[in-house]
Short mmCIF file of C-alpha atoms and ligand atoms in Angstrom, two decimals:
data_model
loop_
_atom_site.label_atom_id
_atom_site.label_comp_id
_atom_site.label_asym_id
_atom_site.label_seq_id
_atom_site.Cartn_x
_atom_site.Cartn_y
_atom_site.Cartn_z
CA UNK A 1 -81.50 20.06 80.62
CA UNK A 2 -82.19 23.90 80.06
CA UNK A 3 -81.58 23.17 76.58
CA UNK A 4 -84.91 21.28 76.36
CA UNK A 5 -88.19 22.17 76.93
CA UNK A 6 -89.43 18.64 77.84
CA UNK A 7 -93.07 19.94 78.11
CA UNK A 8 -93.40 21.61 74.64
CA UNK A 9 -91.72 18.81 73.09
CA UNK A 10 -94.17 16.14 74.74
CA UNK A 11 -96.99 18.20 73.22
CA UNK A 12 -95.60 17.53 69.62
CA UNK A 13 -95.99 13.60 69.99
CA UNK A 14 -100.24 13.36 70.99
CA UNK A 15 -99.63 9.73 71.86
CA UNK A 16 -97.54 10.77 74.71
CA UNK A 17 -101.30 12.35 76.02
CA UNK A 18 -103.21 8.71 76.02
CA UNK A 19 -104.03 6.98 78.87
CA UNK A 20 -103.58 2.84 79.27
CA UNK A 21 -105.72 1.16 81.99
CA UNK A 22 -106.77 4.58 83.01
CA UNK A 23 -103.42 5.85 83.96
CA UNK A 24 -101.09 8.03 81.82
CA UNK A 25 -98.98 6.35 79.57
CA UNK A 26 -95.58 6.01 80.83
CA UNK A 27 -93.73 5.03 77.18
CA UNK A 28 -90.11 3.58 78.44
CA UNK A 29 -89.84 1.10 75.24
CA UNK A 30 -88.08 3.17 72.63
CA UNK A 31 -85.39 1.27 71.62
CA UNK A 32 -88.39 -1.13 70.35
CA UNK A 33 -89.77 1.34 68.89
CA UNK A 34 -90.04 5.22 69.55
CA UNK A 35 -93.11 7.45 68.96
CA UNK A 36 -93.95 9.72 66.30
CA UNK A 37 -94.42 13.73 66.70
CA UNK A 38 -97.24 15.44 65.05
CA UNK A 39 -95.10 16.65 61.76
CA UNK A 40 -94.70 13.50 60.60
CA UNK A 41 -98.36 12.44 61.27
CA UNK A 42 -98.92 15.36 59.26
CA UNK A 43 -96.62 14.71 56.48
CA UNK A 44 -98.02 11.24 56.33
CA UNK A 45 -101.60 12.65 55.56
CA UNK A 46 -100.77 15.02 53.22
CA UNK A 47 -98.99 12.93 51.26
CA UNK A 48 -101.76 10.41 50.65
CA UNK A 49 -104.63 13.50 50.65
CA UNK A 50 -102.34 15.44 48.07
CA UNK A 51 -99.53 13.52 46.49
CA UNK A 52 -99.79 10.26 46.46
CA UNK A 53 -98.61 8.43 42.91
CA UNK A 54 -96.42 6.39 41.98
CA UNK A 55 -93.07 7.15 41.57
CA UNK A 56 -90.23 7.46 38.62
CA UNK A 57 -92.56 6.48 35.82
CA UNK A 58 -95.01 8.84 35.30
CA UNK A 59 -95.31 11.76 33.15
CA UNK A 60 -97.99 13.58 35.11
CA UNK A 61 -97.96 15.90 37.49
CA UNK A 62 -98.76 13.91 41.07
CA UNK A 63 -96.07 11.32 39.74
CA UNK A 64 -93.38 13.98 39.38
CA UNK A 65 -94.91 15.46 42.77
CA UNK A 66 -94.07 12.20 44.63
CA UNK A 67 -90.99 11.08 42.76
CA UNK A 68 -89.13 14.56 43.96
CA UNK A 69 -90.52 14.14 47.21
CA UNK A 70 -89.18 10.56 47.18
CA UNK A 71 -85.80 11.78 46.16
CA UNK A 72 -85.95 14.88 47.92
CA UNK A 73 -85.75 12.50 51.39
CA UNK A 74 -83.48 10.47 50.14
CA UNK A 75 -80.99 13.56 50.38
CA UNK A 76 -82.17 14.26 53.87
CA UNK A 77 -81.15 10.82 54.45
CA UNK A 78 -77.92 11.52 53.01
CA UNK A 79 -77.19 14.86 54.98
CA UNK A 80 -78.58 13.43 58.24
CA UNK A 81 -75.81 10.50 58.89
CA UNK A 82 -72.93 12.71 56.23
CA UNK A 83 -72.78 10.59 53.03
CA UNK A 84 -71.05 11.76 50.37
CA UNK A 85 -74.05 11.13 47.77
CA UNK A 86 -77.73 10.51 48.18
CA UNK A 87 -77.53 7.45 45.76
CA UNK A 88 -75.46 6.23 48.62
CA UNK A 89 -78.67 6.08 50.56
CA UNK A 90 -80.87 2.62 50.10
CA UNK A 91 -84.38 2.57 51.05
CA UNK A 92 -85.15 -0.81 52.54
CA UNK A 93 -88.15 -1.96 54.95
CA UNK A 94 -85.97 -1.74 58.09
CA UNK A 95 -82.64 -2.29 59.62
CA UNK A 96 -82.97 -5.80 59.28
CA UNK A 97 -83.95 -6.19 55.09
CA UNK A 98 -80.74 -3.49 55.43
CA UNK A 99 -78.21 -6.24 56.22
CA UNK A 100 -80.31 -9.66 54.50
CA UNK A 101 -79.80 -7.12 51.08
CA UNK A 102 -75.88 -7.17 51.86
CA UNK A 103 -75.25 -10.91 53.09
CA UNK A 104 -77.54 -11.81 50.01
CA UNK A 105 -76.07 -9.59 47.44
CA UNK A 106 -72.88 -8.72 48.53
CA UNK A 107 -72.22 -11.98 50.88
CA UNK A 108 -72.80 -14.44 47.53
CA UNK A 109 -70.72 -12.04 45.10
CA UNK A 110 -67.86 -11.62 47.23
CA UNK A 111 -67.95 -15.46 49.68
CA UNK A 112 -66.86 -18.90 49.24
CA UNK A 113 -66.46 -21.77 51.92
CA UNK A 114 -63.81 -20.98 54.60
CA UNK A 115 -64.17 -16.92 54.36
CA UNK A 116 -64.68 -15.84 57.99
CA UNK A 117 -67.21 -13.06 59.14
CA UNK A 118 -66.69 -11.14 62.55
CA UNK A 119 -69.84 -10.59 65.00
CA UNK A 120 -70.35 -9.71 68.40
CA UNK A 121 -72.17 -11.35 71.39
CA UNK A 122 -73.90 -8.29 71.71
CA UNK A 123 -75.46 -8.38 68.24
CA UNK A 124 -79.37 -7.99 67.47
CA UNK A 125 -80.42 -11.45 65.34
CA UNK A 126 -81.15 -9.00 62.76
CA UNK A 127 -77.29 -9.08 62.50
CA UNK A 128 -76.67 -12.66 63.08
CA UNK A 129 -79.12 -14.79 61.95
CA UNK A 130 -79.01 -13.43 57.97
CA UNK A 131 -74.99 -14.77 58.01
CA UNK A 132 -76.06 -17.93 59.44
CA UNK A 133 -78.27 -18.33 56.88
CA UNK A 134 -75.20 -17.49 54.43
CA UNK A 135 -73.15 -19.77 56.55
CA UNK A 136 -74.88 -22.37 55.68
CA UNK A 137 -75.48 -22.06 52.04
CA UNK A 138 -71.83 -21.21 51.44
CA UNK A 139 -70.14 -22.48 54.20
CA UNK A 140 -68.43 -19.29 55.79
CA UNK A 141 -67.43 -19.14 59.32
CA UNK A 142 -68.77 -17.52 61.59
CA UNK A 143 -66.20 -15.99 64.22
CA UNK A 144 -67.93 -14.00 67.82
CA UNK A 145 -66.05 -11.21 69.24
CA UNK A 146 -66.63 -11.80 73.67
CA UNK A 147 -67.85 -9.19 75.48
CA UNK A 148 -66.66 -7.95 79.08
CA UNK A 149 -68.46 -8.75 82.63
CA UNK A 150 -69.95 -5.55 82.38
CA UNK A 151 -70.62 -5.99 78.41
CA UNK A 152 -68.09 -4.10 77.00
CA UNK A 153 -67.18 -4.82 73.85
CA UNK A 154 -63.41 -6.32 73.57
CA UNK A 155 -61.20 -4.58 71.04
CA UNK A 156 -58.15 -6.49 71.87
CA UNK A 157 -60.27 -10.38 71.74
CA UNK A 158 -61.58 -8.62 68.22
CA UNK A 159 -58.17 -7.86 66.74
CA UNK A 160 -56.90 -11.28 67.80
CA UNK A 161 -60.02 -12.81 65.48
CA UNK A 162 -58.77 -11.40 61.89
CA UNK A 163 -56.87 -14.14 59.95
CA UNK A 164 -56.53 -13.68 55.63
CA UNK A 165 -59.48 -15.83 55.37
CA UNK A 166 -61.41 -12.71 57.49
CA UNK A 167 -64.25 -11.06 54.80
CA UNK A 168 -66.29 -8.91 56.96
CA UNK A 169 -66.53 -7.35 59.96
CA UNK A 170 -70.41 -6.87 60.95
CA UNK A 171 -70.84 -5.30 64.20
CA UNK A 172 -73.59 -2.85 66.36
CA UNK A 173 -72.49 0.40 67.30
CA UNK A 174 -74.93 0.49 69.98
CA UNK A 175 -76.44 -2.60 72.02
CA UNK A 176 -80.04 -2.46 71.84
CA UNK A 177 -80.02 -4.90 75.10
CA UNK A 178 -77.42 -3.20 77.28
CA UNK A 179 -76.95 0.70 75.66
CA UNK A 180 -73.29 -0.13 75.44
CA UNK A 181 -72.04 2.57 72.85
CA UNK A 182 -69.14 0.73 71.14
CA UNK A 183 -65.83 2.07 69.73
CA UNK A 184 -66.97 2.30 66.42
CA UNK A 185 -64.73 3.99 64.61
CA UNK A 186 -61.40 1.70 65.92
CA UNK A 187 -63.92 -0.83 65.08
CA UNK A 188 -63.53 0.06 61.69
CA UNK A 189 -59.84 1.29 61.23
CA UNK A 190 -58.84 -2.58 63.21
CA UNK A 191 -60.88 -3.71 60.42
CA UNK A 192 -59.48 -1.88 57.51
CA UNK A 193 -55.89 -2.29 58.69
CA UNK A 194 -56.55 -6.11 57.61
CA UNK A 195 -58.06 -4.58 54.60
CA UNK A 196 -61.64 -5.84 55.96
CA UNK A 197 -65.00 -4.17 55.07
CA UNK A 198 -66.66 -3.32 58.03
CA UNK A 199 -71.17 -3.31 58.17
CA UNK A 200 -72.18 -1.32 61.05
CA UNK A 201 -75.77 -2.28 62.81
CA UNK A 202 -76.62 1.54 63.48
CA UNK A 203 -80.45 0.33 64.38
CA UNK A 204 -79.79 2.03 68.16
CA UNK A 205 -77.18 4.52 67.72
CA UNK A 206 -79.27 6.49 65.04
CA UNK A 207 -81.58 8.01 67.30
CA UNK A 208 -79.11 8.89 69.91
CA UNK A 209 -75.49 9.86 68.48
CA UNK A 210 -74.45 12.08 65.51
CA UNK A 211 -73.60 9.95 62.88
CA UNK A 212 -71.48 10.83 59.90
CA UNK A 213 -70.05 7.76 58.09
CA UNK A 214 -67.59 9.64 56.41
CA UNK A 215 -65.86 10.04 59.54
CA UNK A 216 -66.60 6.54 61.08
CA UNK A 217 -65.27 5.29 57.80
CA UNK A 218 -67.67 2.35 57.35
CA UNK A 219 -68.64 0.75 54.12
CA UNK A 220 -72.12 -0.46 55.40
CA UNK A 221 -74.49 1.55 57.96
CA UNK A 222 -78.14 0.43 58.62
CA UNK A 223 -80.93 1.25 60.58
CA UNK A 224 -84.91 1.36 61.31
CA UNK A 225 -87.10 4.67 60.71
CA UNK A 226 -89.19 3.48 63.51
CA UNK A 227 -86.59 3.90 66.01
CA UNK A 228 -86.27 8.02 64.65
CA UNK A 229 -89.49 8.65 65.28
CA UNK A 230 -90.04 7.73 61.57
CA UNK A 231 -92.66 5.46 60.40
CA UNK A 232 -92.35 1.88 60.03
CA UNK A 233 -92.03 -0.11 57.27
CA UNK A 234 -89.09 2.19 56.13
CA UNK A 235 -85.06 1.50 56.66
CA UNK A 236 -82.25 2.73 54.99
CA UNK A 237 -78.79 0.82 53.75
CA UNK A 238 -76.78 3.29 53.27
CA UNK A 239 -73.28 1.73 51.57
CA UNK A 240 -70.15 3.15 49.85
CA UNK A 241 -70.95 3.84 45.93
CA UNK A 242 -68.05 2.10 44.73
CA UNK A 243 -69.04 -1.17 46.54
CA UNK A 244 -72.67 -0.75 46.21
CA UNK A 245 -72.30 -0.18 42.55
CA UNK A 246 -70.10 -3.55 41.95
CA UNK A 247 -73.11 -5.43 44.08
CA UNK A 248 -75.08 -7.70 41.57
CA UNK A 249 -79.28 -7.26 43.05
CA UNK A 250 -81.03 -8.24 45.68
CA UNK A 251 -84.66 -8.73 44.21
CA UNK A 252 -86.04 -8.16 40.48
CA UNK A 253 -88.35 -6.24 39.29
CA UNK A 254 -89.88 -3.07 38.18
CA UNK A 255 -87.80 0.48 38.63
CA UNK A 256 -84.47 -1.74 39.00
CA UNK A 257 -83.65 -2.77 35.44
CA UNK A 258 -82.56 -0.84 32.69
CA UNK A 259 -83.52 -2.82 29.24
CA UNK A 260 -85.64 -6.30 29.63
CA UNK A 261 -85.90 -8.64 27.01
CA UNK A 262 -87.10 -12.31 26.72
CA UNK A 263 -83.51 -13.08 26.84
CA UNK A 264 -81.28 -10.74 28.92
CA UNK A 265 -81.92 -7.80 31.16
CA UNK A 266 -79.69 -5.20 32.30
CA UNK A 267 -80.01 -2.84 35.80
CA UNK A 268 -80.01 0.20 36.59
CA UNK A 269 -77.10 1.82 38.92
CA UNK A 270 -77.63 2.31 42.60
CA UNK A 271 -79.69 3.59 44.06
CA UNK A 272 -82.27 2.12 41.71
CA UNK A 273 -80.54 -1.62 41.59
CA UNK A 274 -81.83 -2.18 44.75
CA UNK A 275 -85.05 -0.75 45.25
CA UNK A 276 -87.33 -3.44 43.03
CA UNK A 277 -90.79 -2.64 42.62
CA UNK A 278 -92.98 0.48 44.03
CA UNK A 279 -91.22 1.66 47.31
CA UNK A 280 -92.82 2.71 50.21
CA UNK A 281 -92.53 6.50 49.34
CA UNK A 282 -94.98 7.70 52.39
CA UNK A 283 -92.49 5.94 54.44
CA UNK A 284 -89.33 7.61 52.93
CA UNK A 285 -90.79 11.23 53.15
CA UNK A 286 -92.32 10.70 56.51
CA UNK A 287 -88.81 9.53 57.57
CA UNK A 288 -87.02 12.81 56.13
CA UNK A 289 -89.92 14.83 58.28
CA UNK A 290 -88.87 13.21 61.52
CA UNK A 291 -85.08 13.45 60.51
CA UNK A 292 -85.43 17.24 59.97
CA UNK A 293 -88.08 17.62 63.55
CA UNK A 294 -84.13 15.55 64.63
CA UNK A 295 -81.93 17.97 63.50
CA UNK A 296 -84.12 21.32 64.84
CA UNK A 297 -84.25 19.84 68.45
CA UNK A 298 -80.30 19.59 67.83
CA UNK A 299 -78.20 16.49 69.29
CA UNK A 300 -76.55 18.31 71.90
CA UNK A 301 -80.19 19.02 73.63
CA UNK A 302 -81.67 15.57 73.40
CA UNK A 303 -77.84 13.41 74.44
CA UNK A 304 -77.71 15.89 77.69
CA UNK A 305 -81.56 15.52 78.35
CA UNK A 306 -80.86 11.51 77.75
CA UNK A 307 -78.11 10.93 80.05
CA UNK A 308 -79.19 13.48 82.75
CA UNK A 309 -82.10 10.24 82.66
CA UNK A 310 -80.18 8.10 82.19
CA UNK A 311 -78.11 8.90 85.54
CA UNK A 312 -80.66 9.72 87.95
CA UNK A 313 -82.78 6.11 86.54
CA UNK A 314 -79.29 4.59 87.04
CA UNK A 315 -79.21 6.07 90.62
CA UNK A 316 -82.64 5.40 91.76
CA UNK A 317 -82.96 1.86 90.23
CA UNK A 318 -79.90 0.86 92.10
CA UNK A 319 -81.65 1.59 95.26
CA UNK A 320 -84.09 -1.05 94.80
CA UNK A 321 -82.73 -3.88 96.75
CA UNK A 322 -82.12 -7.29 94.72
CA UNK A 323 -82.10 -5.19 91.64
CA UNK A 324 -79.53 -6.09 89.50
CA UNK A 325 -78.42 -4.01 86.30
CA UNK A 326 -76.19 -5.26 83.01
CA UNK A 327 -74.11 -3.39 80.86
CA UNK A 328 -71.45 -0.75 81.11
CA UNK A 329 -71.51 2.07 83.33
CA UNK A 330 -69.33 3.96 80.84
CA UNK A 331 -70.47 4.95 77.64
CA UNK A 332 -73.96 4.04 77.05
CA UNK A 333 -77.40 5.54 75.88
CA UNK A 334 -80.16 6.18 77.53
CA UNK A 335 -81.11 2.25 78.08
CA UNK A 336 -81.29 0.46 81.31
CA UNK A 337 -81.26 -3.53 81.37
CA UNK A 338 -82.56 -4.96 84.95
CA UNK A 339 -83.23 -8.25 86.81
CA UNK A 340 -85.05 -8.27 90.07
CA UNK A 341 -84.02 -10.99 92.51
CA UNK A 342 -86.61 -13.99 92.24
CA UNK A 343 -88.73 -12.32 89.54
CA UNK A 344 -89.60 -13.40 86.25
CA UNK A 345 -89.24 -10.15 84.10
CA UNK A 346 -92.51 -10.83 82.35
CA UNK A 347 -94.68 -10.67 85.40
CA UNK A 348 -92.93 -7.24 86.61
CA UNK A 349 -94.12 -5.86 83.07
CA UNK A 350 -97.45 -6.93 83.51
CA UNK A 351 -97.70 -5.51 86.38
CA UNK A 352 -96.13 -2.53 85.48
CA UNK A 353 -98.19 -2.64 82.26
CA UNK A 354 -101.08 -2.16 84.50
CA UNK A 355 -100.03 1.23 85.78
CA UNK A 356 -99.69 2.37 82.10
CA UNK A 357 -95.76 2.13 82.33
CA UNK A 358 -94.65 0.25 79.00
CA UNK A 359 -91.31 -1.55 79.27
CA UNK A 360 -89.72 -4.32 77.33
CA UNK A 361 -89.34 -7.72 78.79
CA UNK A 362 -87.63 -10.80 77.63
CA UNK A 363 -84.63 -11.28 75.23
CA UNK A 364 -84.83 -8.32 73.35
CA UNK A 365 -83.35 -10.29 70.35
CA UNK A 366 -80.53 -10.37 71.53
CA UNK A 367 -80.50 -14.13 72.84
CA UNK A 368 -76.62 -15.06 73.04
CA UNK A 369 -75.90 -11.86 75.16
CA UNK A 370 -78.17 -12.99 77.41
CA UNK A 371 -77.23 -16.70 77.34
CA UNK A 372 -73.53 -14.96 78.06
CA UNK A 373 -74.59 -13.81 81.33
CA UNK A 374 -77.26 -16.90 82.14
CA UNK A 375 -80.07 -15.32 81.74
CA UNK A 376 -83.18 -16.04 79.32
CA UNK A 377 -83.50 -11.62 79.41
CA UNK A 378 -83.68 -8.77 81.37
CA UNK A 379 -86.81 -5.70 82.16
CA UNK A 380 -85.42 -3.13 79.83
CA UNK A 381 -86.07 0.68 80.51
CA UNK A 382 -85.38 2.79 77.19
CA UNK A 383 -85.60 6.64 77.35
CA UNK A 384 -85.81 9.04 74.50
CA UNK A 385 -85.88 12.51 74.77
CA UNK A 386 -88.97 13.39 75.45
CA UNK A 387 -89.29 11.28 79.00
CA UNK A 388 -89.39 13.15 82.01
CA UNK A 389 -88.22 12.71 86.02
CA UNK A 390 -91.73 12.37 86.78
CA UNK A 391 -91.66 8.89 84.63
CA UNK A 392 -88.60 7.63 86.32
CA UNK A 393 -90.09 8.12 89.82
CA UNK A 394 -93.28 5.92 88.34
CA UNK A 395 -91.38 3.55 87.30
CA UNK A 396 -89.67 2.94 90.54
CA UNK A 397 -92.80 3.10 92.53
CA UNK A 398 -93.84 0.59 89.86
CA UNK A 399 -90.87 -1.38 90.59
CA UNK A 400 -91.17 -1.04 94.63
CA UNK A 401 -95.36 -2.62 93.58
CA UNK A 402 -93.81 -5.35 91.43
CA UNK A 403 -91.58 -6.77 94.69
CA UNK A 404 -94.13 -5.93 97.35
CA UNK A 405 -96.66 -8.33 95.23
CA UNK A 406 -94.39 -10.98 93.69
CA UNK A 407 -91.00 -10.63 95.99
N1 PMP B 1 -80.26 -4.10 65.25
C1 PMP B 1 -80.47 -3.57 66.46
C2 PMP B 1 -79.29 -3.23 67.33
C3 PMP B 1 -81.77 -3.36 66.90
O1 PMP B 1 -82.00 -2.83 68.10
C4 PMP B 1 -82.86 -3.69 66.05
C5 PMP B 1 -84.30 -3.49 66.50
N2 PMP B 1 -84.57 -3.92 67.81
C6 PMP B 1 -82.57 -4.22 64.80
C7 PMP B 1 -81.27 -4.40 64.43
C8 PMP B 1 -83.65 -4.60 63.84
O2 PMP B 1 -84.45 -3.52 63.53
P1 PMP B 1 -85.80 -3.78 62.72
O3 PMP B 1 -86.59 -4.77 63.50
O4 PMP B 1 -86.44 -2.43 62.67
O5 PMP B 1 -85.38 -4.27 61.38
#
């Protein structure tokens, strides 16, 4: 933890210095949605008091301004996670237009009736509901890797699932609803053995690991800005050139096509193909800012600072008696998912709620993981890096009002 200076670094984000119902805030819901330091508040404002124009088609000089800004975070994007070109690197609105844009364009280019796609239990909707949807305009098949007791992901149960009619593999490297960092890159090599692409839901791993998809070897990685202390509004695809390239589009429009006539149009190469109409370029620079405020805290800072949370939360919560928690105790991030004996998880984060301690509550999206352990959902505590002891102790004096009122 001597690596961080929790303090300073709480004084870049000024929402972390707002009250709610007269008591601090105490922000636990990150893997929602994390907060946003003063840089890229900053970078936001300038670029709408001093840039702002719209991009790749002007000859003037705020046009050109924006358009190499644009680009210019497109190869922070491309540093940040290692790929080996920015045009690599697909702006989208979020993690979840990220994977509709591949089961629409790549899913009805490369599918037919009978091809089988691999998920987990553990996947967000964002990464199940777009194949159903493909499912059941092309009839593909739908096949669910199981998950442990303790919601591990099962390498040997995936393995077992590949057959020759096997497409896709399309998988989370992090659980958003248990923290559950999965074996990613075996994940991958199972997959390619069987000469399978492999889409990996990055949404809560990008905020917490290193990622370099060179080395993990996928062929499709998405995720949020919002959950990198990005804006929101802004996600990035990011997808091998040689498969991205051979992907027909996902909309039409402006900035995408080459030559339009009456009669035929052609498109542009990637990344262009896929970024139809004006982009939302405050929310691509915005997301480089945060991305480089990222990389100068440094990875090895922020994991230790995590998980030294993450362990003494673990330790404390488990003290609470009827408290139940899901999910590995192996590798995980800094996410905790609870049940308290008796109480509905809504009405502990109301209460909480009114002690200005924001957790999450419910399903998280993720409702066949929770249907695989009976539940309707969990309370879910998510720490980023700049949460403190002091928060975990309010949140289990929190925890100890919740059962004295409703226990
Ligand atoms: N996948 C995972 C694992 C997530 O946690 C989330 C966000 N909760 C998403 C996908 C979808 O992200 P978004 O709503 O930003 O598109």
């Amino acid at each position: 933890e001597a690596l961080l200076d929790v303090e300073a670094v709480r004084r870049d984000f000024p929402i972390l210095q707002s009250s709610v119902c007269g008591k601090p805030l105490v922000y636990l819901d990150n893997a929602a949605s994390a907060q946003k330091p003063q840089s890229v508040i900053d970078r936001l404002d300038r670029y709408y008091k001093e840039q702002n124009a719209n991009i790749h088609r002007g000859v003037h000089f705020l046009s050109q301004e924006a358009t190499v800004a644009y680009e210019d975070a497109r190869k922070v994007v491309a540093r940040f996670i290692n790929a080996a070109e920015p045009k690599e690197c697909i702006f989208t609105r979020n993690a979840t237009e990220a994977v509709n844009l591949v089961a629409s364009s790549w899913g009805r280019a490369n599918l037919k009736a009978g091809d089988e796609i691999i998920i987990s239990t553990m996947e967000h909707h964002a990464n199940i509901v777009p194949w159903q949807m493909l499912r059941d305009e092309l009839g593909v098949v739908i096949k669910v890797v199981p998950i442990s007791d303790t919601g591990e992901f099962l390498v040997e149960d995936y393995k077992a699932l590949f057959t020759a009619k096997t497409k896709l593999a399309a998988l989370c490297q992090v659980s958003n609803s248990l923290g559950t960092i999965n074996p990613a890159k075996v994940m991958v090599e199972i997959a390619h053995q069987q000469g399978v692409p492999v889409l990996l839901d990055g949404a809560q791993a990008i905020a917490h690991l290193p990622i370099d998809v060179q080395d993990l070897d996928c062929d499709f990685y998405v995720f949020s800005g919002h959950k990198l202390f990005g804006p929101t509004g802004i996600g990035v695809l990011y997808g091998k050139a040689d498969l991205l390239s051979a992907m027909p589009p996902y909309q039409g429009g402006g900035d995408m096509i080459d030559r339009v006539t009456f009669e035929k149009t052609t498109y542009r190469g990637i990344p262009e193909r896929f970024e139809a109409g004006t982009p939302h370029i405050s929310g691509a620079i915005g997301l480089a800012t945060a991305i480089e405020y990222v990389e100068q805290l440094g990875h090895e800072a922020m994991i230790a600072h995590e998980q030294s949370l993450l362990k003494e939360a673990t330790d404390k919560l488990l003290e609470i008696p009827g408290l139940r928690i899901y999910g590995t105790a192996g590798d995980k991030v800094s996410v905790i998912s609870f049940t308290m004996d008796g109480i509905h998880p809504n009405d502990a984060g109301t209460i909480l709620d009114a002690d200005g301690i924001a957790v999450r509550t419910g399903h998280h999206c993720t409702m066949p993981l929770w249907q695989r352990f009976g539940l309707e959902g969990s309370i879910r505590a998510s720490f980023a890096f700049y949460n403190t002891r002091e928060e975990i102790d309010l949140l289990v004096t929190g925890l100890g009002k919740v059962q004295k009122l409703l226990g």
